PDB file of C-alpha atoms and ligand atoms in Angstrom:
ATOM      1  CA  UNK A 138     121.420 105.528  62.039  1.00  0.00           C
ATOM      2  CA  UNK A 139     118.869 102.724  62.117  1.00  0.00           C
ATOM      3  CA  UNK A 140     121.424 100.052  61.447  1.00  0.00           C
ATOM      4  CA  UNK A 141     123.992 101.317  63.928  1.00  0.00           C
ATOM      5  CA  UNK A 142     125.557  98.548  65.930  1.00  0.00           C
ATOM      6  CA  UNK A 143     123.220  95.994  64.496  1.00  0.00           C
ATOM      7  CA  UNK A 144     125.851  93.423  63.751  1.00  0.00           C
ATOM      8  CA  UNK A 145     127.245  93.678  67.253  1.00  0.00           C
ATOM      9  CA  UNK A 146     124.153  92.362  68.965  1.00  0.00           C
ATOM     10  CA  UNK A 147     124.348  88.655  69.551  1.00  0.00           C
ATOM     11  CA  UNK A 148     120.600  88.626  70.119  1.00  0.00           C
ATOM     12  CA  UNK A 149     118.495  91.093  68.207  1.00  0.00           C
ATOM     13  CA  UNK A 150     115.116  91.584  69.794  1.00  0.00           C
ATOM     14  CA  UNK A 151     112.825  93.439  67.372  1.00  0.00           C
ATOM     15  CA  UNK A 152     110.289  94.225  70.072  1.00  0.00           C
ATOM     16  CA  UNK A 153     112.878  95.760  72.353  1.00  0.00           C
ATOM     17  CA  UNK A 154     114.342  97.598  69.378  1.00  0.00           C
ATOM     18  CA  UNK A 155     110.971  99.113  68.564  1.00  0.00           C
ATOM     19  CA  UNK A 156     110.447 100.117  72.173  1.00  0.00           C
ATOM     20  CA  UNK A 157     113.817 101.858  72.268  1.00  0.00           C
ATOM     21  CA  UNK A 158     113.094 103.681  69.033  1.00  0.00           C
ATOM     22  CA  UNK A 159     109.775 104.955  70.335  1.00  0.00           C
ATOM     23  CA  UNK A 160     111.508 106.064  73.491  1.00  0.00           C
ATOM     24  CA  UNK A 161     114.200 107.937  71.607  1.00  0.00           C
ATOM     25  CA  UNK A 162     111.617 109.669  69.438  1.00  0.00           C
ATOM     26  CA  UNK A 163     109.517 110.553  72.473  1.00  0.00           C
ATOM     27  CA  UNK A 164     112.565 111.925  74.239  1.00  0.00           C
ATOM     28  CA  UNK A 165     113.282 114.372  71.405  1.00  0.00           C
ATOM     29  CA  UNK A 166     109.660 115.517  71.364  1.00  0.00           C
ATOM     30  CA  UNK A 167     109.474 115.722  75.149  1.00  0.00           C
ATOM     31  CA  UNK A 168     112.377 118.169  75.235  1.00  0.00           C
ATOM     32  CA  UNK A 169     110.324 120.556  73.093  1.00  0.00           C
ATOM     33  CA  UNK A 170     106.917 119.938  74.649  1.00  0.00           C
ATOM     34  CA  UNK A 171     107.099 122.697  77.282  1.00  0.00           C
ATOM     35  CA  UNK A 172     108.161 125.363  74.786  1.00  0.00           C
ATOM     36  CA  UNK A 173     105.433 124.249  72.381  1.00  0.00           C
ATOM     37  CA  UNK A 174     102.823 124.388  75.164  1.00  0.00           C
ATOM     38  CA  UNK A 175     101.759 120.795  74.670  1.00  0.00           C
ATOM     39  CA  UNK A 176     101.094 120.068  78.346  1.00  0.00           C
ATOM     40  CA  UNK A 177      97.767 120.619  80.028  1.00  0.00           C
ATOM     41  CA  UNK A 178      96.482 119.871  83.503  1.00  0.00           C
ATOM     42  CA  UNK A 179      93.236 118.097  84.220  1.00  0.00           C
ATOM     43  CA  UNK A 180      91.672 118.031  87.653  1.00  0.00           C
ATOM     44  CA  UNK A 181      90.046 115.199  89.577  1.00  0.00           C
ATOM     45  CA  UNK A 182      87.742 115.978  92.518  1.00  0.00           C
ATOM     46  CA  UNK A 183      88.455 114.788  96.041  1.00  0.00           C
ATOM     47  CA  UNK A 184      85.356 114.315  98.163  1.00  0.00           C
ATOM     48  CA  UNK A 185      84.984 114.395 101.943  1.00  0.00           C
ATOM     49  CA  UNK A 186      82.847 111.420 102.962  1.00  0.00           C
ATOM     50  CA  UNK A 187      81.617 112.903 106.195  1.00  0.00           C
ATOM     51  CA  UNK A 188      80.219 116.130 104.769  1.00  0.00           C
ATOM     52  CA  UNK A 189      79.740 114.820 101.213  1.00  0.00           C
ATOM     53  CA  UNK A 190      81.619 117.869  99.997  1.00  0.00           C
ATOM     54  CA  UNK A 191      84.252 118.489  97.317  1.00  0.00           C
ATOM     55  CA  UNK A 192      87.345 119.616  99.200  1.00  0.00           C
ATOM     56  CA  UNK A 193      89.742 120.005  96.302  1.00  0.00           C
ATOM     57  CA  UNK A 194      91.169 118.642  93.076  1.00  0.00           C
ATOM     58  CA  UNK A 195      94.282 116.682  92.151  1.00  0.00           C
ATOM     59  CA  UNK A 196      96.184 118.109  89.184  1.00  0.00           C
ATOM     60  CA  UNK A 197      97.077 115.430  86.629  1.00  0.00           C
ATOM     61  CA  UNK A 198      99.272 116.228  83.653  1.00  0.00           C
ATOM     62  CA  UNK A 199      98.424 115.379  80.045  1.00  0.00           C
ATOM     63  CA  UNK A 200     100.712 115.653  77.042  1.00  0.00           C
ATOM     64  CA  UNK A 201      98.963 116.484  73.781  1.00  0.00           C
ATOM     65  CA  UNK A 202     101.435 115.174  71.257  1.00  0.00           C
ATOM     66  CA  UNK A 203     100.872 116.625  67.780  1.00  0.00           C
ATOM     67  CA  UNK A 204     100.981 113.203  66.081  1.00  0.00           C
ATOM     68  CA  UNK A 205     100.460 110.631  68.804  1.00  0.00           C
ATOM     69  CA  UNK A 206      97.541 112.300  70.520  1.00  0.00           C
ATOM     70  CA  UNK A 207      97.378 112.179  74.310  1.00  0.00           C
ATOM     71  CA  UNK A 208     100.406 110.464  75.849  1.00  0.00           C
ATOM     72  CA  UNK A 209      99.869 109.050  79.345  1.00  0.00           C
ATOM     73  CA  UNK A 210     101.951 110.400  82.234  1.00  0.00           C
ATOM     74  CA  UNK A 211     102.683 106.760  83.053  1.00  0.00           C
ATOM     75  CA  UNK A 212     104.768 106.734  79.885  1.00  0.00           C
ATOM     76  CA  UNK A 213     106.422 110.151  79.819  1.00  0.00           C
ATOM     77  CA  UNK A 214     106.922 110.999  83.501  1.00  0.00           C
ATOM     78  CA  UNK A 215     109.431 108.155  84.043  1.00  0.00           C
ATOM     79  CA  UNK A 216     111.230 109.278  80.884  1.00  0.00           C
ATOM     80  CA  UNK A 217     111.226 112.905  82.055  1.00  0.00           C
ATOM     81  CA  UNK A 218     112.664 111.762  85.387  1.00  0.00           C
ATOM     82  CA  UNK A 219     115.405 109.802  83.705  1.00  0.00           C
ATOM     83  CA  UNK A 220     116.572 112.659  81.475  1.00  0.00           C
ATOM     84  CA  UNK A 221     116.191 115.306  84.165  1.00  0.00           C
ATOM     85  CA  UNK A 222     113.368 117.194  82.447  1.00  0.00           C
ATOM     86  CA  UNK A 223     110.986 116.546  85.324  1.00  0.00           C
ATOM     87  CA  UNK A 224     112.434 119.504  87.228  1.00  0.00           C
ATOM     88  CA  UNK A 225     111.161 121.976  84.627  1.00  0.00           C
ATOM     89  CA  UNK A 226     107.942 120.106  83.946  1.00  0.00           C
ATOM     90  CA  UNK A 227     107.259 119.812  87.664  1.00  0.00           C
ATOM     91  CA  UNK A 228     107.802 123.532  88.132  1.00  0.00           C
ATOM     92  CA  UNK A 229     105.359 124.270  85.312  1.00  0.00           C
ATOM     93  CA  UNK A 230     102.792 121.942  86.924  1.00  0.00           C
ATOM     94  CA  UNK A 231     103.194 123.621  90.301  1.00  0.00           C
ATOM     95  CA  UNK A 232     102.868 127.174  88.947  1.00  0.00           C
ATOM     96  CA  UNK A 233      99.939 126.324  86.677  1.00  0.00           C
ATOM     97  CA  UNK A 234      98.055 124.421  89.372  1.00  0.00           C
ATOM     98  CA  UNK A 235      98.497 127.266  91.873  1.00  0.00           C
ATOM     99  CA  UNK A 236      97.304 129.846  89.321  1.00  0.00           C
ATOM    100  CA  UNK A 237      94.254 127.753  88.444  1.00  0.00           C
ATOM    101  CA  UNK A 238      93.367 127.066  92.077  1.00  0.00           C
ATOM    102  CA  UNK A 239      93.561 130.778  92.937  1.00  0.00           C
ATOM    103  CA  UNK A 240      90.429 131.202  90.789  1.00  0.00           C
ATOM    104  CA  UNK A 241      88.413 128.525  92.597  1.00  0.00           C
ATOM    105  CA  UNK A 242      86.168 129.010  95.647  1.00  0.00           C
ATOM    106  CA  UNK A 243      88.554 129.571  98.525  1.00  0.00           C
ATOM    107  CA  UNK A 244      87.608 126.449 100.483  1.00  0.00           C
ATOM    108  CA  UNK A 245      89.076 124.269  97.734  1.00  0.00           C
ATOM    109  CA  UNK A 246      92.625 122.979  97.635  1.00  0.00           C
ATOM    110  CA  UNK A 247      94.814 121.724  94.808  1.00  0.00           C
ATOM    111  CA  UNK A 248      97.013 118.620  95.068  1.00  0.00           C
ATOM    112  CA  UNK A 249     100.173 118.435  93.002  1.00  0.00           C
ATOM    113  CA  UNK A 250     102.270 115.327  92.372  1.00  0.00           C
ATOM    114  CA  UNK A 251     105.938 115.829  93.134  1.00  0.00           C
ATOM    115  CA  UNK A 252     108.515 113.481  91.668  1.00  0.00           C
ATOM    116  CA  UNK A 253     111.358 112.240  93.872  1.00  0.00           C
ATOM    117  CA  UNK A 254     113.814 113.810  91.422  1.00  0.00           C
ATOM    118  CA  UNK A 255     112.407 117.275  92.180  1.00  0.00           C
ATOM    119  CA  UNK A 256     113.853 117.032  95.685  1.00  0.00           C
ATOM    120  CA  UNK A 257     117.385 116.916  94.331  1.00  0.00           C
ATOM    121  CA  UNK A 258     119.282 120.158  94.458  1.00  0.00           C
ATOM    122  CA  UNK A 259     117.183 121.353  97.361  1.00  0.00           C
ATOM    123  CA  UNK A 260     115.371 124.332  95.820  1.00  0.00           C
ATOM    124  CA  UNK A 261     111.897 122.810  95.673  1.00  0.00           C
ATOM    125  CA  UNK A 262     110.986 124.873  98.736  1.00  0.00           C
ATOM    126  CA  UNK A 263     111.864 128.122  96.913  1.00  0.00           C
ATOM    127  CA  UNK A 264     109.863 127.066  93.874  1.00  0.00           C
ATOM    128  CA  UNK A 265     106.836 126.364  96.067  1.00  0.00           C
ATOM    129  CA  UNK A 266     107.128 129.802  97.696  1.00  0.00           C
ATOM    130  CA  UNK A 267     107.431 131.453  94.313  1.00  0.00           C
ATOM    131  CA  UNK A 268     104.519 129.507  92.806  1.00  0.00           C
ATOM    132  CA  UNK A 269     102.247 130.433  95.736  1.00  0.00           C
ATOM    133  CA  UNK A 270     103.348 134.078  95.655  1.00  0.00           C
ATOM    134  CA  UNK A 271     103.013 134.347  91.881  1.00  0.00           C
ATOM    135  CA  UNK A 272      99.490 132.961  92.013  1.00  0.00           C
ATOM    136  CA  UNK A 273      98.409 134.679  95.218  1.00  0.00           C
ATOM    137  CA  UNK A 274      97.349 131.302  96.595  1.00  0.00           C
ATOM    138  CA  UNK A 275      97.381 130.847 100.397  1.00  0.00           C
ATOM    139  CA  UNK A 276      99.769 128.025 101.346  1.00  0.00           C
ATOM    140  CA  UNK A 277      97.103 125.945 103.106  1.00  0.00           C
ATOM    141  CA  UNK A 278      95.276 125.517  99.782  1.00  0.00           C
ATOM    142  CA  UNK A 279      98.227 123.671  98.239  1.00  0.00           C
ATOM    143  CA  UNK A 280      98.950 120.027  98.887  1.00  0.00           C
ATOM    144  CA  UNK A 281     101.978 118.086  97.672  1.00  0.00           C
ATOM    145  CA  UNK A 282     101.629 114.371  96.923  1.00  0.00           C
ATOM    146  CA  UNK A 283     104.741 112.296  97.427  1.00  0.00           C
ATOM    147  CA  UNK A 284     105.253 108.594  96.788  1.00  0.00           C
ATOM    148  CA  UNK A 285     107.270 106.303  98.984  1.00  0.00           C
ATOM    149  CA  UNK A 286     110.045 106.010  96.415  1.00  0.00           C
ATOM    150  CA  UNK A 287     110.834 109.677  97.068  1.00  0.00           C
ATOM    151  CA  UNK A 288     111.543 108.876 100.680  1.00  0.00           C
ATOM    152  CA  UNK A 289     113.668 105.875  99.900  1.00  0.00           C
ATOM    153  CA  UNK A 290     116.462 107.650  98.084  1.00  0.00           C
ATOM    154  CA  UNK A 291     116.862 111.211  99.261  1.00  0.00           C
ATOM    155  CA  UNK A 292     115.759 110.991 102.847  1.00  0.00           C
ATOM    156  CA  UNK A 293     117.582 113.965 104.394  1.00  0.00           C
ATOM    157  CA  UNK A 294     116.884 116.378 101.577  1.00  0.00           C
ATOM    158  CA  UNK A 295     113.280 115.275 101.383  1.00  0.00           C
ATOM    159  CA  UNK A 296     112.757 115.624 105.120  1.00  0.00           C
ATOM    160  CA  UNK A 297     114.264 119.121 105.192  1.00  0.00           C
ATOM    161  CA  UNK A 298     112.183 120.246 102.215  1.00  0.00           C
ATOM    162  CA  UNK A 299     108.981 118.759 103.571  1.00  0.00           C
ATOM    163  CA  UNK A 300     109.532 120.460 106.907  1.00  0.00           C
ATOM    164  CA  UNK A 301     110.119 123.813 105.262  1.00  0.00           C
ATOM    165  CA  UNK A 302     106.998 123.647 103.082  1.00  0.00           C
ATOM    166  CA  UNK A 303     104.955 122.393 106.039  1.00  0.00           C
ATOM    167  CA  UNK A 304     106.143 125.405 108.002  1.00  0.00           C
ATOM    168  CA  UNK A 305     104.597 127.595 105.292  1.00  0.00           C
ATOM    169  CA  UNK A 306     101.266 125.810 105.802  1.00  0.00           C
ATOM    170  CA  UNK A 307     101.382 123.613 102.714  1.00  0.00           C
ATOM    171  CA  UNK A 308      99.814 120.181 103.217  1.00  0.00           C
ATOM    172  CA  UNK A 309     101.664 117.000 102.430  1.00  0.00           C
ATOM    173  CA  UNK A 310     100.244 113.607 101.559  1.00  0.00           C
ATOM    174  CA  UNK A 311     101.706 110.178 101.029  1.00  0.00           C
ATOM    175  CA  UNK A 312     100.618 108.889  97.642  1.00  0.00           C
ATOM    176  CA  UNK A 313     100.012 105.277  96.551  1.00  0.00           C
ATOM    177  CA  UNK A 314     100.251 104.096 100.134  1.00  0.00           C
ATOM    178  CA  UNK A 315     100.888 100.383 100.499  1.00  0.00           C
ATOM    179  CA  UNK A 316     102.671  99.843  97.200  1.00  0.00           C
ATOM    180  CA  UNK A 317     106.258 100.534  98.333  1.00  0.00           C
ATOM    181  CA  UNK A 318     108.492  99.511 101.210  1.00  0.00           C
ATOM    182  CA  UNK A 319     108.576 100.463 104.868  1.00  0.00           C
ATOM    183  CA  UNK A 320     105.535 102.658 104.616  1.00  0.00           C
ATOM    184  CA  UNK A 321     104.957 102.516 108.334  1.00  0.00           C
ATOM    185  CA  UNK A 322     108.301 103.924 109.378  1.00  0.00           C
ATOM    186  CA  UNK A 323     107.920 106.735 106.839  1.00  0.00           C
ATOM    187  CA  UNK A 324     104.631 107.739 108.356  1.00  0.00           C
ATOM    188  CA  UNK A 325     106.387 108.313 111.648  1.00  0.00           C
ATOM    189  CA  UNK A 326     109.422 110.011 110.244  1.00  0.00           C
ATOM    190  CA  UNK A 327     107.811 112.388 107.768  1.00  0.00           C
ATOM    191  CA  UNK A 328     105.188 115.022 108.565  1.00  0.00           C
ATOM    192  CA  UNK A 329     102.238 113.801 106.462  1.00  0.00           C
ATOM    193  CA  UNK A 330      98.727 115.214 106.766  1.00  0.00           C
ATOM    194  CA  UNK A 331      97.069 112.622 104.582  1.00  0.00           C
ATOM    195  CA  UNK A 332      97.445 109.054 103.406  1.00  0.00           C
ATOM    196  CA  UNK A 333      96.245 108.154  99.917  1.00  0.00           C
ATOM    197  CA  UNK A 334      95.415 104.457  99.851  1.00  0.00           C
ATOM    198  CA  UNK A 335      96.427 102.962  96.525  1.00  0.00           C
ATOM    199  CA  UNK A 336      93.639 101.989  94.164  1.00  0.00           C
ATOM    200  CA  UNK A 337      94.787  98.359  94.007  1.00  0.00           C
ATOM    201  CA  UNK A 338      93.471  97.872  97.550  1.00  0.00           C
ATOM    202  CA  UNK A 339      90.124  99.466  96.738  1.00  0.00           C
ATOM    203  CA  UNK A 340      89.675  97.223  93.704  1.00  0.00           C
ATOM    204  CA  UNK A 341      91.026  94.209  95.567  1.00  0.00           C
ATOM    205  CA  UNK A 342      88.561  94.670  98.408  1.00  0.00           C
ATOM    206  CA  UNK A 343      85.716  93.763  96.012  1.00  0.00           C
ATOM    207  CA  UNK A 344      86.701  90.138  96.246  1.00  0.00           C
ATOM    208  CA  UNK A 345      89.520  89.719  98.749  1.00  0.00           C
ATOM    209  CA  UNK A 346      89.237  89.836 102.496  1.00  0.00           C
ATOM    210  CA  UNK A 347      92.953  90.679 102.799  1.00  0.00           C
ATOM    211  CA  UNK A 348      92.418  93.934 100.929  1.00  0.00           C
ATOM    212  CA  UNK A 349      89.446  94.778 103.112  1.00  0.00           C
ATOM    213  CA  UNK A 350      91.625  94.151 106.139  1.00  0.00           C
ATOM    214  CA  UNK A 351      94.318  96.469 104.755  1.00  0.00           C
ATOM    215  CA  UNK A 352      91.723  99.192 104.132  1.00  0.00           C
ATOM    216  CA  UNK A 353      90.419  98.923 107.657  1.00  0.00           C
ATOM    217  CA  UNK A 354      93.909  98.892 109.148  1.00  0.00           C
ATOM    218  CA  UNK A 355      95.101 101.928 107.202  1.00  0.00           C
ATOM    219  CA  UNK A 356      91.943 103.906 107.986  1.00  0.00           C
ATOM    220  CA  UNK A 357      92.449 103.038 111.653  1.00  0.00           C
ATOM    221  CA  UNK A 358      96.106 103.978 111.469  1.00  0.00           C
ATOM    222  CA  UNK A 359      95.184 107.322 109.958  1.00  0.00           C
ATOM    223  CA  UNK A 360      92.686 107.957 112.690  1.00  0.00           C
ATOM    224  CA  UNK A 361      95.126 107.191 115.474  1.00  0.00           C
ATOM    225  CA  UNK A 362      97.892 109.251 113.866  1.00  0.00           C
ATOM    226  CA  UNK A 363      95.515 112.149 113.201  1.00  0.00           C
ATOM    227  CA  UNK A 364      95.839 111.887 109.437  1.00  0.00           C
ATOM    228  CA  UNK A 365      93.141 111.928 106.808  1.00  0.00           C
ATOM    229  CA  UNK A 366      92.823 108.822 104.662  1.00  0.00           C
ATOM    230  CA  UNK A 367      91.704 109.105 101.083  1.00  0.00           C
ATOM    231  CA  UNK A 368      90.683 106.049  99.064  1.00  0.00           C
ATOM    232  CA  UNK A 369      91.899 106.254  95.461  1.00  0.00           C
ATOM    233  CA  UNK A 370      90.284 104.763  92.392  1.00  0.00           C
ATOM    234  CA  UNK A 371      86.756 104.380  93.774  1.00  0.00           C
ATOM    235  CA  UNK A 372      84.702 103.422  90.721  1.00  0.00           C
ATOM    236  CA  UNK A 373      81.437 102.060  92.130  1.00  0.00           C
ATOM    237  CA  UNK A 374      78.870 102.949  94.763  1.00  0.00           C
ATOM    238  CA  UNK A 375      79.631  99.651  96.464  1.00  0.00           C
ATOM    239  CA  UNK A 376      83.304 100.612  96.791  1.00  0.00           C
ATOM    240  CA  UNK A 377      82.341 104.028  98.095  1.00  0.00           C
ATOM    241  CA  UNK A 378      80.124 102.554 100.784  1.00  0.00           C
ATOM    242  CA  UNK A 379      82.811 100.034 101.719  1.00  0.00           C
ATOM    243  CA  UNK A 380      85.599 102.588 102.173  1.00  0.00           C
ATOM    244  CA  UNK A 381      83.208 104.777 104.133  1.00  0.00           C
ATOM    245  CA  UNK A 382      82.334 101.845 106.395  1.00  0.00           C
ATOM    246  CA  UNK A 383      86.011 101.039 106.916  1.00  0.00           C
ATOM    247  CA  UNK A 384      86.602 104.597 108.094  1.00  0.00           C
ATOM    248  CA  UNK A 385      88.319 106.363 105.183  1.00  0.00           C
ATOM    249  CA  UNK A 386      87.727 110.101 105.389  1.00  0.00           C
ATOM    250  CA  UNK A 387      87.681 110.920 101.660  1.00  0.00           C
ATOM    251  CA  UNK A 388      87.498 109.430  98.198  1.00  0.00           C
ATOM    252  CA  UNK A 389      88.879 110.177  94.777  1.00  0.00           C
ATOM    253  CA  UNK A 390      87.806 108.135  91.785  1.00  0.00           C
ATOM    254  CA  UNK A 391      85.689 107.834  88.685  1.00  0.00           C
ATOM    255  CA  UNK A 392      82.542 107.305  90.767  1.00  0.00           C
ATOM    256  CA  UNK A 393      82.665 110.791  92.260  1.00  0.00           C
ATOM    257  CA  UNK A 394      84.338 112.343  89.232  1.00  0.00           C
ATOM    258  CA  UNK A 395      86.810 111.737  86.425  1.00  0.00           C
ATOM    259  CA  UNK A 396      89.625 114.186  85.783  1.00  0.00           C
ATOM    260  CA  UNK A 397      88.201 117.254  83.969  1.00  0.00           C
ATOM    261  CA  UNK A 398      89.501 120.340  82.221  1.00  0.00           C
ATOM    262  CA  UNK A 399      89.961 123.505  84.273  1.00  0.00           C
ATOM    263  CA  UNK A 400      87.145 125.295  82.451  1.00  0.00           C
ATOM    264  CA  UNK A 401      84.677 122.585  83.488  1.00  0.00           C
ATOM    265  CA  UNK A 402      85.294 122.936  87.214  1.00  0.00           C
ATOM    266  CA  UNK A 403      82.608 125.576  87.885  1.00  0.00           C
ATOM    267  CA  UNK A 404      79.967 123.479  86.140  1.00  0.00           C
ATOM    268  CA  UNK A 405      81.099 120.382  88.019  1.00  0.00           C
ATOM    269  CA  UNK A 406      80.806 122.161  91.362  1.00  0.00           C
ATOM    270  CA  UNK A 407      77.348 123.565  90.585  1.00  0.00           C
ATOM    271  CA  UNK A 408      76.023 120.185  89.554  1.00  0.00           C
ATOM    272  CA  UNK A 409      77.576 118.573  92.626  1.00  0.00           C
ATOM    273  CA  UNK A 410      75.863 121.098  94.887  1.00  0.00           C
ATOM    274  CA  UNK A 411      72.535 120.731  93.084  1.00  0.00           C
ATOM    275  CA  UNK A 412      72.669 116.945  93.474  1.00  0.00           C
ATOM    276  CA  UNK A 413      73.535 117.297  97.103  1.00  0.00           C
ATOM    277  CA  UNK A 414      70.502 119.450  97.751  1.00  0.00           C
ATOM    278  CA  UNK A 415      68.182 117.199  95.773  1.00  0.00           C
TER     279      UNK A 415
HETATM  280  P1  C2E B1455      98.409 109.007  90.741  1.00  0.00           P
HETATM  281  O1  C2E B1455      99.052 110.185  91.362  1.00  0.00           O
HETATM  282  O2  C2E B1455      98.166 107.832  91.611  1.00  0.00           O
HETATM  283  O3  C2E B1455      97.073 109.529  90.094  1.00  0.00           O
HETATM  284  C1  C2E B1455      95.890 108.756  90.045  1.00  0.00           C
HETATM  285  C2  C2E B1455      95.706 108.114  88.701  1.00  0.00           C
HETATM  286  O4  C2E B1455      94.577 107.248  88.771  1.00  0.00           O
HETATM  287  C3  C2E B1455      95.399 109.086  87.583  1.00  0.00           C
HETATM  288  O5  C2E B1455      95.949 108.546  86.389  1.00  0.00           O
HETATM  289  C4  C2E B1455      93.878 109.067  87.544  1.00  0.00           C
HETATM  290  O6  C2E B1455      93.354 109.476  86.299  1.00  0.00           O
HETATM  291  C5  C2E B1455      93.629 107.610  87.798  1.00  0.00           C
HETATM  292  N1  C2E B1455      92.311 107.369  88.389  1.00  0.00           N
HETATM  293  C6  C2E B1455      91.593 108.168  89.204  1.00  0.00           C
HETATM  294  N2  C2E B1455      90.436 107.603  89.580  1.00  0.00           N
HETATM  295  C7  C2E B1455      90.396 106.384  88.990  1.00  0.00           C
HETATM  296  C8  C2E B1455      89.439 105.309  88.993  1.00  0.00           C
HETATM  297  O7  C2E B1455      88.379 105.366  89.606  1.00  0.00           O
HETATM  298  N3  C2E B1455      89.763 104.204  88.278  1.00  0.00           N
HETATM  299  C9  C2E B1455      90.935 104.100  87.574  1.00  0.00           C
HETATM  300  N4  C2E B1455      91.153 102.978  86.898  1.00  0.00           N
HETATM  301  N5  C2E B1455      91.863 105.101  87.538  1.00  0.00           N
HETATM  302  C10 C2E B1455      91.595 106.226  88.245  1.00  0.00           C
HETATM  303  P2  C2E B1455      96.829 109.423  85.406  1.00  0.00           P
HETATM  304  O8  C2E B1455      96.268 110.803  85.309  1.00  0.00           O
HETATM  305  O9  C2E B1455      97.012 108.621  84.164  1.00  0.00           O
HETATM  306  O10 C2E B1455      98.200 109.562  86.148  1.00  0.00           O
HETATM  307  C11 C2E B1455      99.014 108.437  86.368  1.00  0.00           C
HETATM  308  C12 C2E B1455     100.163 108.768  87.273  1.00  0.00           C
HETATM  309  O11 C2E B1455     101.059 109.679  86.630  1.00  0.00           O
HETATM  310  C13 C2E B1455      99.736 109.470  88.557  1.00  0.00           C
HETATM  311  O12 C2E B1455      99.286 108.502  89.474  1.00  0.00           O
HETATM  312  C14 C2E B1455     101.045 110.117  88.965  1.00  0.00           C
HETATM  313  O13 C2E B1455     101.889 109.190  89.599  1.00  0.00           O
HETATM  314  C15 C2E B1455     101.651 110.485  87.622  1.00  0.00           C
HETATM  315  N6  C2E B1455     101.376 111.919  87.345  1.00  0.00           N
HETATM  316  C16 C2E B1455     100.286 112.496  86.822  1.00  0.00           C
HETATM  317  N7  C2E B1455     100.435 113.835  86.746  1.00  0.00           N
HETATM  318  C17 C2E B1455     101.657 114.101  87.263  1.00  0.00           C
HETATM  319  C18 C2E B1455     102.417 115.327  87.476  1.00  0.00           C
HETATM  320  O14 C2E B1455     101.972 116.447  87.209  1.00  0.00           O
HETATM  321  N8  C2E B1455     103.670 115.175  88.023  1.00  0.00           N
HETATM  322  C19 C2E B1455     104.179 113.950  88.357  1.00  0.00           C
HETATM  323  N9  C2E B1455     105.417 113.894  88.893  1.00  0.00           N
HETATM  324  N10 C2E B1455     103.498 112.812  88.189  1.00  0.00           N
HETATM  325  C20 C2E B1455     102.254 112.878  87.644  1.00  0.00           C
HETATM  326 CA1   CA B1456      98.843 111.433  93.092  1.00  0.00          CA
HETATM  327 CA1   CA B1457      97.986 107.615  93.801  1.00  0.00          CA
HETATM  328 CA1   CA B1458      95.756 110.260  92.896  1.00  0.00          CA
END
């Protein structure tokens, strides 16, 4: 099959060819990954800057490929979206995250990334209800993270679904804020509790006044709209102090904690609390 169609290409690009081959191979493996239990979730702490307290964890998926090792979600999530597999994977993520979170101290929440594709078909609301019920997790301890691209394409369906999960008490946050289009109008139209400021602004603010201005403006916007603002990708103490000074309410990043395995959460929380007291 390797040589299929070869002669028909006017321009043969070996690099592109290799990319497409890797993709095709990944696609076959991805279709089996759920059944073979190759996915795991890791959890990254979110920290409230006012009380210096861990308020919850974001669930981030990892694929342990038997030959390739850990494949990044940046590579396989777009593929899963394209071939429609994200619906099943997303449901697994939601159920697993809710089950895990039900075992944590009850003041901690879990944030789950929801792909725009999961809003198609309109049964995301039912899946959320079932995941919460199955895990025995109160709705207010679940948060859904949605990127702007979700709002761009399926506006009516997304709005209806968001309203129905909000009515249950689930929290909703806008992810990667500032990287898409028309963010401001979406903030008015959709019922968000939290804005996650994209890590490019946090990094950029180290050297660029424009990024500092964006940070300040978004934190101010959050305050006036009654939304929390969480700075993503905070890697240094300097960045932490800057986002605090600009008025962000929380942080998530390597400085306060890298994503960790579920079994390490208790130890992480104990050491956090010890440090806090010291
Ligand atoms: P995201 O939702 O913006 O998640 C944050 C990403 O930034 C994570 O990458 C996290 O490990 C990384 N990160 C956190 N703190 C820092 C930091 O201080 N410095 C740097 N350089 N990076 C930091 P990850 O886990 O590779 O995930 C990448 C993206 O894949 C996520 O971006 C999200 O869009 C998507 N993703 C991950 N898990 C899921 C999932 O279960 N479902 C869906 N639909 N998408 C997911
Ligand atoms: Ca996210
Ligand atoms: Ca993000
Ligand atoms: Ca994040």
